[in-house]
CSV table of N, CA and C in Angstrom, one decimal:
chain,number,residue,atom,x,y,z
A,1,PHE,N,7.9,4.8,-2.4
A,1,PHE,CA,8.7,6.0,-2.5
A,1,PHE,C,9.7,6.0,-1.4
A,2,ARG,N,10.9,6.4,-1.7
A,2,ARG,CA,12.0,6.5,-0.7
A,2,ARG,C,12.5,7.9,-0.6
A,3,PRO,N,12.6,8.4,0.6
A,3,PRO,CA,13.0,9.8,0.8
A,3,PRO,C,14.4,10.1,0.4
A,4,ASP,N,15.3,9.0,0.2
A,4,ASP,CA,16.6,9.2,-0.2
A,4,ASP,C,16.8,9.4,-1.7
A,5,ASN,N,15.7,9.4,-2.5
A,5,ASN,CA,15.7,9.6,-3.9
A,5,ASN,C,15.0,10.9,-4.2
A,6,ALA,N,15.8,11.8,-4.9
A,6,ALA,CA,15.3,13.2,-5.1
A,6,ALA,C,13.9,13.3,-5.7
A,7,TRP,N,13.7,12.6,-6.9
A,7,TRP,CA,12.4,12.8,-7.5
A,7,TRP,C,11.3,12.2,-6.7
A,8,GLN,N,11.6,11.1,-5.9
A,8,GLN,CA,10.6,10.5,-5.1
A,8,GLN,C,10.3,11.4,-3.9
A,9,THR,N,11.3,12.0,-3.4
A,9,THR,CA,11.1,13.0,-2.3
A,9,THR,C,10.2,14.1,-2.7
A,10,GLU,N,10.4,14.6,-4.0
A,10,GLU,CA,9.5,15.6,-4.5
A,10,GLU,C,8.0,15.1,-4.6
A,11,CYS,N,7.9,13.9,-5.1
A,11,CYS,CA,6.5,13.3,-5.2
A,11,CYS,C,5.9,13.2,-3.8
A,12,LEU,N,6.7,12.7,-2.8
A,12,LEU,CA,6.2,12.6,-1.4
A,12,LEU,C,5.7,14.0,-0.9
A,13,ALA,N,6.5,15.0,-1.2
A,13,ALA,CA,6.1,16.4,-0.8
A,13,ALA,C,4.8,16.8,-1.5
A,14,ASN,N,4.6,16.5,-2.7
A,14,ASN,CA,3.4,16.8,-3.4
A,14,ASN,C,2.2,16.0,-2.9
A,15,ILE,N,2.5,14.8,-2.5
A,15,ILE,CA,1.4,14.0,-1.9
A,15,ILE,C,1.0,14.6,-0.6
A,16,GLN,N,1.9,15.0,0.2
A,16,GLN,CA,1.6,15.7,1.5
A,16,GLN,C,0.9,17.0,1.3
A,17,LEU,N,1.3,17.7,0.3
A,17,LEU,CA,0.6,19.0,-0.1
A,17,LEU,C,-0.8,18.7,-0.5
A,18,ALA,N,-1.0,17.8,-1.4
A,18,ALA,CA,-2.4,17.4,-1.8
A,18,ALA,C,-3.3,17.0,-0.7
A,19,PHE,N,-2.7,16.2,0.2
A,19,PHE,CA,-3.5,15.7,1.4
A,19,PHE,C,-3.8,16.8,2.3
A,20,SER,N,-2.8,17.7,2.6
A,20,SER,CA,-3.1,18.8,3.5
A,20,SER,C,-4.1,19.8,2.9
A,21,GLN,N,-4.1,20.0,1.6
A,21,GLN,CA,-5.1,20.9,0.9
A,21,GLN,C,-6.5,20.3,1.1
A,22,MET,N,-6.6,19.0,0.9
A,22,MET,CA,-7.9,18.3,1.1
A,22,MET,C,-8.4,18.3,2.5
A,23,GLN,N,-7.5,18.2,3.5
A,23,GLN,CA,-7.8,18.2,4.9
A,23,GLN,C,-8.3,19.6,5.3
A,24,ASN,N,-7.5,20.6,4.9
A,24,ASN,CA,-7.8,22.0,5.4
A,24,ASN,C,-8.8,22.8,4.6
A,25,THR,N,-9.0,22.4,3.4
A,25,THR,CA,-9.9,23.0,2.4
A,25,THR,C,-9.9,24.6,2.4
A,26,PRO,N,-8.6,25.2,2.3
A,26,PRO,CA,-8.6,26.6,2.1
A,26,PRO,C,-9.1,27.0,0.8
A,27,PHE,N,-9.3,28.4,0.6
A,27,PHE,CA,-9.8,28.9,-0.7
A,27,PHE,C,-8.9,28.3,-1.8
A,28,GLY,N,-9.6,27.8,-2.8
A,28,GLY,CA,-8.9,27.3,-4.0
A,28,GLY,C,-8.2,25.9,-3.8
A,29,TYR,N,-8.6,25.2,-2.7
A,29,TYR,CA,-7.9,23.9,-2.5
A,29,TYR,C,-8.1,22.9,-3.6
A,30,GLU,N,-9.2,22.9,-4.3
A,30,GLU,CA,-9.4,22.0,-5.4
A,30,GLU,C,-8.3,22.2,-6.5
A,31,LEU,N,-8.0,23.4,-6.8
A,31,LEU,CA,-7.0,23.7,-7.9
A,31,LEU,C,-5.6,23.4,-7.4
A,32,ARG,N,-5.3,23.7,-6.1
A,32,ARG,CA,-4.0,23.4,-5.6
A,32,ARG,C,-3.8,21.9,-5.5
A,33,THR,N,-4.9,21.2,-5.1
A,33,THR,CA,-4.8,19.7,-5.0
A,33,THR,C,-4.5,19.1,-6.4
A,34,ARG,N,-5.3,19.6,-7.4
A,34,ARG,CA,-5.1,19.1,-8.8
A,34,ARG,C,-3.7,19.4,-9.3
A,35,ALA,N,-3.2,20.6,-8.9
A,35,ALA,CA,-1.8,20.9,-9.4
A,35,ALA,C,-0.8,20.0,-8.8
A,36,ALA,N,-0.9,19.7,-7.5
A,36,ALA,CA,0.0,18.8,-6.8
A,36,ALA,C,-0.1,17.4,-7.4
A,37,LEU,N,-1.3,16.9,-7.7
A,37,LEU,CA,-1.5,15.6,-8.3
A,37,LEU,C,-0.9,15.6,-9.7
A,38,SER,N,-1.1,16.6,-10.4
A,38,SER,CA,-0.5,16.7,-11.8
A,38,SER,C,1.0,16.7,-11.8
A,39,GLU,N,1.6,17.3,-10.8
A,39,GLU,CA,3.0,17.3,-10.7
A,39,GLU,C,3.5,15.9,-10.3
A,40,ILE,N,2.8,15.2,-9.5
A,40,ILE,CA,3.1,13.8,-9.2
A,40,ILE,C,3.1,13.0,-10.5
A,41,ALA,N,2.0,13.1,-11.3
A,41,ALA,CA,1.9,12.4,-12.5
A,41,ALA,C,3.1,12.7,-13.5
A,42,VAL,N,3.5,13.9,-13.6
A,42,VAL,CA,4.6,14.3,-14.4
A,42,VAL,C,5.9,13.6,-13.9
A,43,GLN,N,6.1,13.6,-12.6
A,43,GLN,CA,7.3,13.0,-12.0
A,43,GLN,C,7.3,11.5,-12.3
A,44,LEU,N,6.2,10.9,-12.1
A,44,LEU,CA,6.1,9.4,-12.4
A,44,LEU,C,6.4,9.1,-13.8
A,45,CYS,N,5.8,9.9,-14.8
A,45,CYS,CA,6.0,9.6,-16.2
A,45,CYS,C,7.5,9.9,-16.6
A,46,GLN,N,8.1,10.9,-16.0
A,46,GLN,CA,9.5,11.2,-16.3
A,46,GLN,C,10.4,10.1,-15.8
A,47,ASN,N,10.1,9.5,-14.7
A,47,ASN,CA,11.0,8.6,-14.1
A,47,ASN,C,10.6,7.1,-14.3
A,48,ALA,N,9.5,6.9,-15.0
A,48,ALA,CA,9.1,5.5,-15.2
A,48,ALA,C,10.1,4.8,-16.2
A,49,VAL,N,10.4,3.6,-16.0
A,49,VAL,CA,11.2,2.8,-16.9
A,49,VAL,C,10.3,1.9,-17.7
A,50,SER,N,10.2,2.1,-19.0
A,50,SER,CA,9.3,1.2,-19.8
A,50,SER,C,9.9,-0.2,-19.9
A,51,PRO,N,9.1,-1.2,-20.0
A,51,PRO,CA,9.6,-2.6,-20.2
A,51,PRO,C,10.6,-2.7,-21.3
A,52,ALA,N,10.4,-1.9,-22.4
A,52,ALA,CA,11.3,-2.0,-23.6
A,52,ALA,C,12.7,-1.6,-23.2
A,53,MET,N,12.8,-0.7,-22.2
A,53,MET,CA,14.2,-0.2,-21.8
A,53,MET,C,14.8,-1.1,-20.8
A,54,GLN,N,14.1,-2.0,-20.2
A,54,GLN,CA,14.7,-2.9,-19.2
A,54,GLN,C,15.5,-4.0,-19.8
A,55,ALA,N,16.5,-4.5,-19.1
A,55,ALA,CA,17.3,-5.7,-19.6
A,55,ALA,C,16.4,-6.9,-19.4
A,56,PRO,N,16.6,-7.9,-20.2
A,56,PRO,CA,15.8,-9.1,-20.1
A,56,PRO,C,15.7,-9.7,-18.7
A,57,ALA,N,16.8,-9.7,-18.0
A,57,ALA,CA,16.7,-10.2,-16.6
A,57,ALA,C,15.8,-9.3,-15.7
A,58,ASP,N,15.8,-8.0,-15.9
A,58,ASP,CA,14.9,-7.1,-15.2
A,58,ASP,C,13.5,-7.3,-15.6
A,59,GLN,N,13.2,-7.6,-16.8
A,59,GLN,CA,11.9,-7.9,-17.3
A,59,GLN,C,11.3,-9.2,-16.6
A,60,ALA,N,12.2,-10.2,-16.5
A,60,ALA,CA,11.8,-11.4,-15.9
A,60,ALA,C,11.5,-11.2,-14.4
A,61,ALA,N,12.4,-10.4,-13.7
A,61,ALA,CA,12.2,-10.1,-12.3
A,61,ALA,C,10.9,-9.3,-12.1
A,62,ALA,N,10.6,-8.3,-13.0
A,62,ALA,CA,9.4,-7.6,-13.0
A,62,ALA,C,8.2,-8.4,-13.1
A,63,GLN,N,8.3,-9.4,-14.1
A,63,GLN,CA,7.1,-10.3,-14.3
A,63,GLN,C,6.9,-11.2,-13.1
A,64,ARG,N,8.0,-11.7,-12.4
A,64,ARG,CA,7.8,-12.5,-11.2
A,64,ARG,C,7.2,-11.7,-10.1
A,65,MET,N,7.6,-10.4,-10.0
A,65,MET,CA,7.1,-9.5,-9.0
A,65,MET,C,5.6,-9.3,-9.2
A,66,GLN,N,5.3,-9.1,-10.5
A,66,GLN,CA,3.9,-8.8,-10.9
A,66,GLN,C,3.0,-10.1,-10.5
A,67,ASN,N,3.5,-11.3,-10.8
A,67,ASN,CA,2.8,-12.5,-10.5
A,67,ASN,C,2.6,-12.6,-8.9
A,68,MET,N,3.6,-12.3,-8.2
A,68,MET,CA,3.5,-12.4,-6.7
A,68,MET,C,2.5,-11.3,-6.2
A,69,LEU,N,2.5,-10.1,-6.7
A,69,LEU,CA,1.6,-9.1,-6.3
A,69,LEU,C,0.2,-9.4,-6.6
A,70,ALA,N,0.0,-10.0,-7.8
A,70,ALA,CA,-1.4,-10.4,-8.2
A,70,ALA,C,-1.9,-11.5,-7.3
A,71,PHE,N,-1.0,-12.5,-7.0
A,71,PHE,CA,-1.4,-13.6,-6.1
A,71,PHE,C,-1.8,-13.0,-4.7
A,72,ILE,N,-1.0,-12.1,-4.2
A,72,ILE,CA,-1.3,-11.5,-2.9
A,72,ILE,C,-2.6,-10.8,-2.9
A,73,GLU,N,-2.8,-10.0,-4.0
A,73,GLU,CA,-4.1,-9.3,-4.1
A,73,GLU,C,-5.3,-10.2,-4.1
A,74,ALA,N,-5.1,-11.4,-4.8
A,74,ALA,CA,-6.2,-12.3,-4.9
A,74,ALA,C,-6.5,-13.1,-3.6
A,75,HIS,N,-5.4,-13.2,-2.8
A,75,HIS,CA,-5.5,-14.1,-1.6
A,75,HIS,C,-5.2,-13.4,-0.3
A,76,TYR,N,-5.2,-12.1,-0.2
A,76,TYR,CA,-4.8,-11.4,1.0
A,76,TYR,C,-5.7,-11.7,2.2
A,77,THR,N,-7.0,-12.1,1.9
A,77,THR,CA,-7.9,-12.4,3.0
A,77,THR,C,-7.7,-13.8,3.6
A,78,GLU,N,-6.8,-14.6,3.0
A,78,GLU,CA,-6.5,-15.9,3.5
A,78,GLU,C,-5.1,-15.9,4.3
A,79,PRO,N,-4.9,-16.9,5.1
A,79,PRO,CA,-3.6,-17.0,5.7
A,79,PRO,C,-2.6,-17.2,4.6
A,80,LEU,N,-1.5,-16.4,4.5
A,80,LEU,CA,-0.5,-16.6,3.4
A,80,LEU,C,0.8,-16.9,4.0
A,81,THR,N,1.6,-17.8,3.3
A,81,THR,CA,2.9,-18.1,3.7
A,81,THR,C,3.9,-17.6,2.7
A,82,LEU,N,5.1,-17.4,3.1
A,82,LEU,CA,6.2,-17.0,2.2
A,82,LEU,C,6.3,-18.0,1.0
A,83,GLN,N,6.2,-19.3,1.4
A,83,GLN,CA,6.3,-20.4,0.3
A,83,GLN,C,5.2,-20.2,-0.7
A,84,GLN,N,4.0,-19.9,-0.3
A,84,GLN,CA,2.9,-19.7,-1.3
A,84,GLN,C,3.2,-18.5,-2.2
A,85,ILE,N,3.6,-17.4,-1.6
A,85,ILE,CA,3.9,-16.2,-2.4
A,85,ILE,C,5.0,-16.5,-3.4
A,86,ALA,N,6.1,-17.1,-2.9
A,86,ALA,CA,7.2,-17.5,-3.8
A,86,ALA,C,6.7,-18.5,-4.9
A,87,GLY,N,5.9,-19.4,-4.5
A,87,GLY,CA,5.4,-20.4,-5.5
A,87,GLY,C,4.6,-19.8,-6.6
A,88,SER,N,3.9,-18.7,-6.3
A,88,SER,CA,3.1,-18.1,-7.3
A,88,SER,C,3.9,-17.6,-8.5
A,89,ALA,N,5.2,-17.3,-8.2
A,89,ALA,CA,6.1,-16.9,-9.3
A,89,ALA,C,7.2,-18.0,-9.6
A,90,PHE,N,7.0,-19.1,-9.1
A,90,PHE,CA,7.9,-20.3,-9.3
A,90,PHE,C,9.3,-20.0,-9.0
A,91,ILE,N,9.5,-19.3,-7.8
A,91,ILE,CA,10.9,-19.0,-7.4
A,91,ILE,C,11.0,-19.5,-5.9
A,92,SER,N,12.3,-19.5,-5.5
A,92,SER,CA,12.6,-19.9,-4.1
A,92,SER,C,12.1,-18.8,-3.1
A,93,ARG,N,12.0,-19.2,-1.8
A,93,ARG,CA,11.7,-18.2,-0.8
A,93,ARG,C,12.7,-17.2,-0.7
A,94,ARG,N,14.0,-17.5,-0.8
A,94,ARG,CA,15.1,-16.6,-0.7
A,94,ARG,C,15.0,-15.6,-1.9
A,95,GLU,N,14.7,-16.0,-3.1
A,95,GLU,CA,14.6,-15.1,-4.2
A,95,GLU,C,13.4,-14.2,-4.1
A,96,CYS,N,12.3,-14.8,-3.5
A,96,CYS,CA,11.1,-14.0,-3.2
A,96,CYS,C,11.5,-12.8,-2.3
A,97,LEU,N,12.2,-13.1,-1.2
A,97,LEU,CA,12.6,-12.1,-0.2
A,97,LEU,C,13.4,-11.1,-0.9
A,98,ARG,N,14.4,-11.5,-1.7
A,98,ARG,CA,15.3,-10.6,-2.4
A,98,ARG,C,14.6,-9.7,-3.3
A,99,LEU,N,13.7,-10.2,-4.1
A,99,LEU,CA,12.9,-9.4,-5.1
A,99,LEU,C,12.0,-8.4,-4.4
A,100,PHE,N,11.3,-8.9,-3.4
A,100,PHE,CA,10.5,-8.0,-2.6
A,100,PHE,C,11.3,-6.8,-2.0
A,101,HIS,N,12.4,-7.1,-1.4
A,101,HIS,CA,13.2,-6.1,-0.8
A,101,HIS,C,13.7,-5.1,-1.9
A,102,GLN,N,14.1,-5.7,-3.0
A,102,GLN,CA,14.7,-4.8,-4.1
A,102,GLN,C,13.6,-3.9,-4.7
A,103,MET,N,12.4,-4.4,-4.9
A,103,MET,CA,11.4,-3.7,-5.6
A,103,MET,C,10.4,-2.9,-4.7
A,104,THR,N,10.2,-3.3,-3.5
A,104,THR,CA,9.3,-2.6,-2.6
A,104,THR,C,10.0,-2.0,-1.4
A,105,GLY,N,11.2,-2.5,-1.0
A,105,GLY,CA,11.8,-2.0,0.2
A,105,GLY,C,11.3,-2.7,1.4
A,106,THR,N,10.5,-3.7,1.3
A,106,THR,CA,9.9,-4.4,2.4
A,106,THR,C,9.9,-5.9,2.2
A,107,SER,N,9.5,-6.7,3.2
A,107,SER,CA,9.3,-8.1,3.0
A,107,SER,C,7.9,-8.4,2.5
A,108,PRO,N,7.8,-9.6,2.0
A,108,PRO,CA,6.4,-10.0,1.5
A,108,PRO,C,5.4,-10.0,2.6
A,109,VAL,N,5.8,-10.5,3.8
A,109,VAL,CA,4.9,-10.5,5.0
A,109,VAL,C,4.4,-9.1,5.3
A,110,GLN,N,5.4,-8.1,5.4
A,110,GLN,CA,5.0,-6.7,5.7
A,110,GLN,C,4.2,-6.1,4.6
A,111,TYR,N,4.4,-6.5,3.4
A,111,TYR,CA,3.6,-6.0,2.3
A,111,TYR,C,2.2,-6.5,2.4
A,112,VAL,N,2.0,-7.8,2.8
A,112,VAL,CA,0.6,-8.3,2.9
A,112,VAL,C,-0.1,-7.6,4.1
A,113,ILE,N,0.6,-7.4,5.2
A,113,ILE,CA,0.0,-6.7,6.3
A,113,ILE,C,-0.4,-5.2,5.9
A,114,GLY,N,0.5,-4.6,5.2
A,114,GLY,CA,0.2,-3.2,4.7
A,114,GLY,C,-1.1,-3.2,3.8
A,115,LEU,N,-1.2,-4.2,2.9
A,115,LEU,CA,-2.3,-4.3,2.0
A,115,LEU,C,-3.6,-4.5,2.8
A,116,ARG,N,-3.5,-5.4,3.8
A,116,ARG,CA,-4.7,-5.7,4.7
A,116,ARG,C,-5.1,-4.4,5.4
A,117,ILE,N,-4.2,-3.7,5.9
A,117,ILE,CA,-4.5,-2.4,6.6
A,117,ILE,C,-5.1,-1.4,5.6
A,118,ARG,N,-4.6,-1.3,4.4
A,118,ARG,CA,-5.2,-0.4,3.4
A,118,ARG,C,-6.6,-0.8,3.1
A,119,LYS,N,-6.9,-2.1,3.0
A,119,LYS,CA,-8.2,-2.6,2.7
A,119,LYS,C,-9.1,-2.3,3.9
A,120,ALA,N,-8.6,-2.5,5.1
A,120,ALA,CA,-9.4,-2.2,6.3
A,120,ALA,C,-9.8,-0.8,6.4
A,121,LYS,N,-8.9,0.1,6.0
A,121,LYS,CA,-9.2,1.6,6.1
A,121,LYS,C,-10.3,1.9,5.2
A,122,VAL,N,-10.3,1.3,4.0
A,122,VAL,CA,-11.5,1.6,3.1
A,122,VAL,C,-12.8,1.1,3.7
A,123,LEU,N,-12.8,-0.1,4.2
A,123,LEU,CA,-14.0,-0.7,4.8
A,123,LEU,C,-14.4,0.2,6.0
A,124,LEU,N,-13.5,0.6,6.8
A,124,LEU,CA,-13.8,1.5,8.0
A,124,LEU,C,-14.5,2.8,7.5
A,125,CYS,N,-14.0,3.3,6.4
A,125,CYS,CA,-14.5,4.6,6.0
A,125,CYS,C,-15.9,4.5,5.2
A,126,GLU,N,-16.0,3.4,4.5
A,126,GLU,CA,-17.2,3.3,3.6
A,126,GLU,C,-18.3,2.3,4.0
A,127,THR,N,-18.1,1.6,5.1
A,127,THR,CA,-19.1,0.7,5.6
A,127,THR,C,-19.4,0.9,7.1
A,128,GLN,N,-20.4,0.3,7.6
A,128,GLN,CA,-20.7,0.3,9.0
A,128,GLN,C,-20.5,-1.1,9.6
A,129,LEU,N,-19.7,-1.9,8.9
A,129,LEU,CA,-19.4,-3.3,9.4
A,129,LEU,C,-18.7,-3.2,10.8
A,130,PRO,N,-19.0,-4.2,11.6
A,130,PRO,CA,-18.3,-4.2,12.9
A,130,PRO,C,-16.8,-4.4,12.7
A,131,MET,N,-16.0,-3.9,13.7
A,131,MET,CA,-14.6,-4.0,13.6
A,131,MET,C,-14.1,-5.5,13.5
A,132,THR,N,-14.7,-6.4,14.2
A,132,THR,CA,-14.3,-7.8,14.1
A,132,THR,C,-14.5,-8.4,12.7
A,133,GLU,N,-15.6,-8.0,12.1
A,133,GLU,CA,-15.8,-8.4,10.7
A,133,GLU,C,-14.9,-7.9,9.7
A,134,ILE,N,-14.5,-6.6,9.9
A,134,ILE,CA,-13.6,-6.0,9.0
A,134,ILE,C,-12.2,-6.6,9.2
A,135,GLY,N,-11.8,-6.9,10.4
A,135,GLY,CA,-10.5,-7.6,10.6
A,135,GLY,C,-10.5,-8.9,9.9
A,136,SER,N,-11.6,-9.7,10.1
A,136,SER,CA,-11.7,-11.0,9.5
A,136,SER,C,-11.7,-10.9,8.0
A,137,ILE,N,-12.5,-10.0,7.4
A,137,ILE,CA,-12.6,-9.8,6.0
A,137,ILE,C,-11.2,-9.5,5.4
A,138,CYS,N,-10.4,-8.8,6.1
A,138,CYS,CA,-9.1,-8.3,5.6
A,138,CYS,C,-8.0,-9.3,5.9
A,139,GLY,N,-8.3,-10.5,6.5
A,139,GLY,CA,-7.3,-11.5,6.6
A,139,GLY,C,-6.7,-11.6,8.0
A,140,PHE,N,-7.2,-10.8,9.0
A,140,PHE,CA,-6.6,-10.9,10.3
A,140,PHE,C,-7.5,-11.9,11.1
A,141,GLN,N,-6.8,-13.0,11.5
A,141,GLN,CA,-7.6,-14.0,12.2
A,141,GLN,C,-7.9,-13.7,13.7
A,142,ASP,N,-7.1,-12.8,14.2
A,142,ASP,CA,-7.2,-12.4,15.6
A,142,ASP,C,-7.6,-10.9,15.7
A,143,GLN,N,-8.6,-10.6,16.4
A,143,GLN,CA,-9.1,-9.2,16.5
A,143,GLN,C,-8.1,-8.3,17.3
A,144,SER,N,-7.5,-8.8,18.3
A,144,SER,CA,-6.5,-8.0,19.1
A,144,SER,C,-5.3,-7.7,18.2
A,145,TYR,N,-4.8,-8.7,17.4
A,145,TYR,CA,-3.7,-8.5,16.6
A,145,TYR,C,-4.1,-7.4,15.5
A,146,PHE,N,-5.3,-7.5,14.9
A,146,PHE,CA,-5.7,-6.5,14.0
A,146,PHE,C,-5.6,-5.1,14.6
A,147,THR,N,-6.2,-5.0,15.8
A,147,THR,CA,-6.2,-3.6,16.4
A,147,THR,C,-4.8,-3.2,16.7
A,148,LYS,N,-3.9,-4.0,17.2
A,148,LYS,CA,-2.5,-3.7,17.5
A,148,LYS,C,-1.8,-3.2,16.2
A,149,VAL,N,-1.9,-4.0,15.1
A,149,VAL,CA,-1.2,-3.7,13.9
A,149,VAL,C,-1.8,-2.5,13.3
A,150,PHE,N,-3.1,-2.3,13.3
A,150,PHE,CA,-3.7,-1.2,12.7
A,150,PHE,C,-3.3,0.1,13.4
A,151,ARG,N,-3.3,0.1,14.8
A,151,ARG,CA,-2.8,1.2,15.5
A,151,ARG,C,-1.4,1.6,15.2
A,152,LYS,N,-0.5,0.6,15.1
A,152,LYS,CA,0.9,0.8,14.8
A,152,LYS,C,1.0,1.4,13.4
A,153,ARG,N,0.3,1.0,12.4
A,153,ARG,CA,0.5,1.5,11.0
A,153,ARG,C,-0.3,2.8,10.8
A,154,ALA,N,-1.5,2.9,11.4
A,154,ALA,CA,-2.3,4.1,11.1
A,154,ALA,C,-2.2,5.2,12.1
A,155,GLY,N,-1.6,4.9,13.3
A,155,GLY,CA,-1.5,5.9,14.3
A,155,GLY,C,-2.8,6.0,15.2
A,156,LEU,N,-3.8,5.3,14.8
A,156,LEU,CA,-5.1,5.4,15.5
A,156,LEU,C,-5.7,3.9,15.6
A,157,SER,N,-6.5,3.7,16.6
A,157,SER,CA,-7.2,2.5,16.6
A,157,SER,C,-8.2,2.4,15.5
A,158,PRO,N,-8.7,1.2,15.1
A,158,PRO,CA,-9.7,1.2,14.0
A,158,PRO,C,-10.9,2.0,14.3
A,159,ALA,N,-11.4,2.0,15.6
A,159,ALA,CA,-12.6,2.7,15.9
A,159,ALA,C,-12.4,4.2,15.8
A,160,ARG,N,-11.3,4.7,16.2
A,160,ARG,CA,-10.9,6.1,16.2
A,160,ARG,C,-10.7,6.5,14.7
A,161,PHE,N,-10.1,5.7,13.9
A,161,PHE,CA,-9.9,6.0,12.5
A,161,PHE,C,-11.2,6.1,11.8
A,162,ARG,N,-12.2,5.3,12.1
A,162,ARG,CA,-13.5,5.4,11.5
A,162,ARG,C,-14.2,6.7,11.9
A,163,LYS,N,-14.1,7.1,13.2
A,163,LYS,CA,-14.7,8.3,13.6
A,163,LYS,C,-14.1,9.5,12.9
A,164,VAL,N,-12.8,9.5,12.7
A,164,VAL,CA,-12.1,10.6,12.1
A,164,VAL,C,-12.3,10.7,10.6
A,165,HIS,N,-12.3,9.5,9.9
A,165,HIS,CA,-12.3,9.5,8.4
A,165,HIS,C,-13.6,9.0,7.8
A,166,ALA,N,-14.6,8.6,8.5
A,166,ALA,CA,-15.8,8.0,7.9
A,166,ALA,C,-16.5,9.1,7.1
A,167,LYS,N,-17.1,8.7,6.0
A,167,LYS,CA,-17.9,9.6,5.2
A,167,LYS,C,-19.2,9.8,5.8
A,168,THR,N,-19.6,11.0,5.9
A,168,THR,CA,-20.9,11.4,6.5
A,168,THR,C,-22.1,11.4,5.6
């Protein structure tokens, strides 16, 4: 989502509302959270472009992107190169960078790092695995790099994140 797009800004606001309702749990928070999530679903459905409405070139680009995202999802725990990601869609590295920027607003490397952090957050909340093991499982070869990137993306160290968000 990009804040410079009106409907996406509205979705972001509803996401923040749902999150804050879940965090604060005021009276009726379940219904308010459900309402915010329903509004997000309506916005997504209204603004989604079906494959039938896309130009053939757009369909091909979407398929390439889907191939690259599936490859990343299957291999995020391994060291990944731009060449491998591009190769999964049979395109050049330059085209891979262009497609990623166009469709996600970020580079393939930053996307992989973001995915690894999201997976680490789940493991931190749902398991008692040691931090070093979580970093390794999520594709970070160096523990200090994992901690540095996690802190930058999440605003907390992995240990603090676990304390704040772990399921009791």
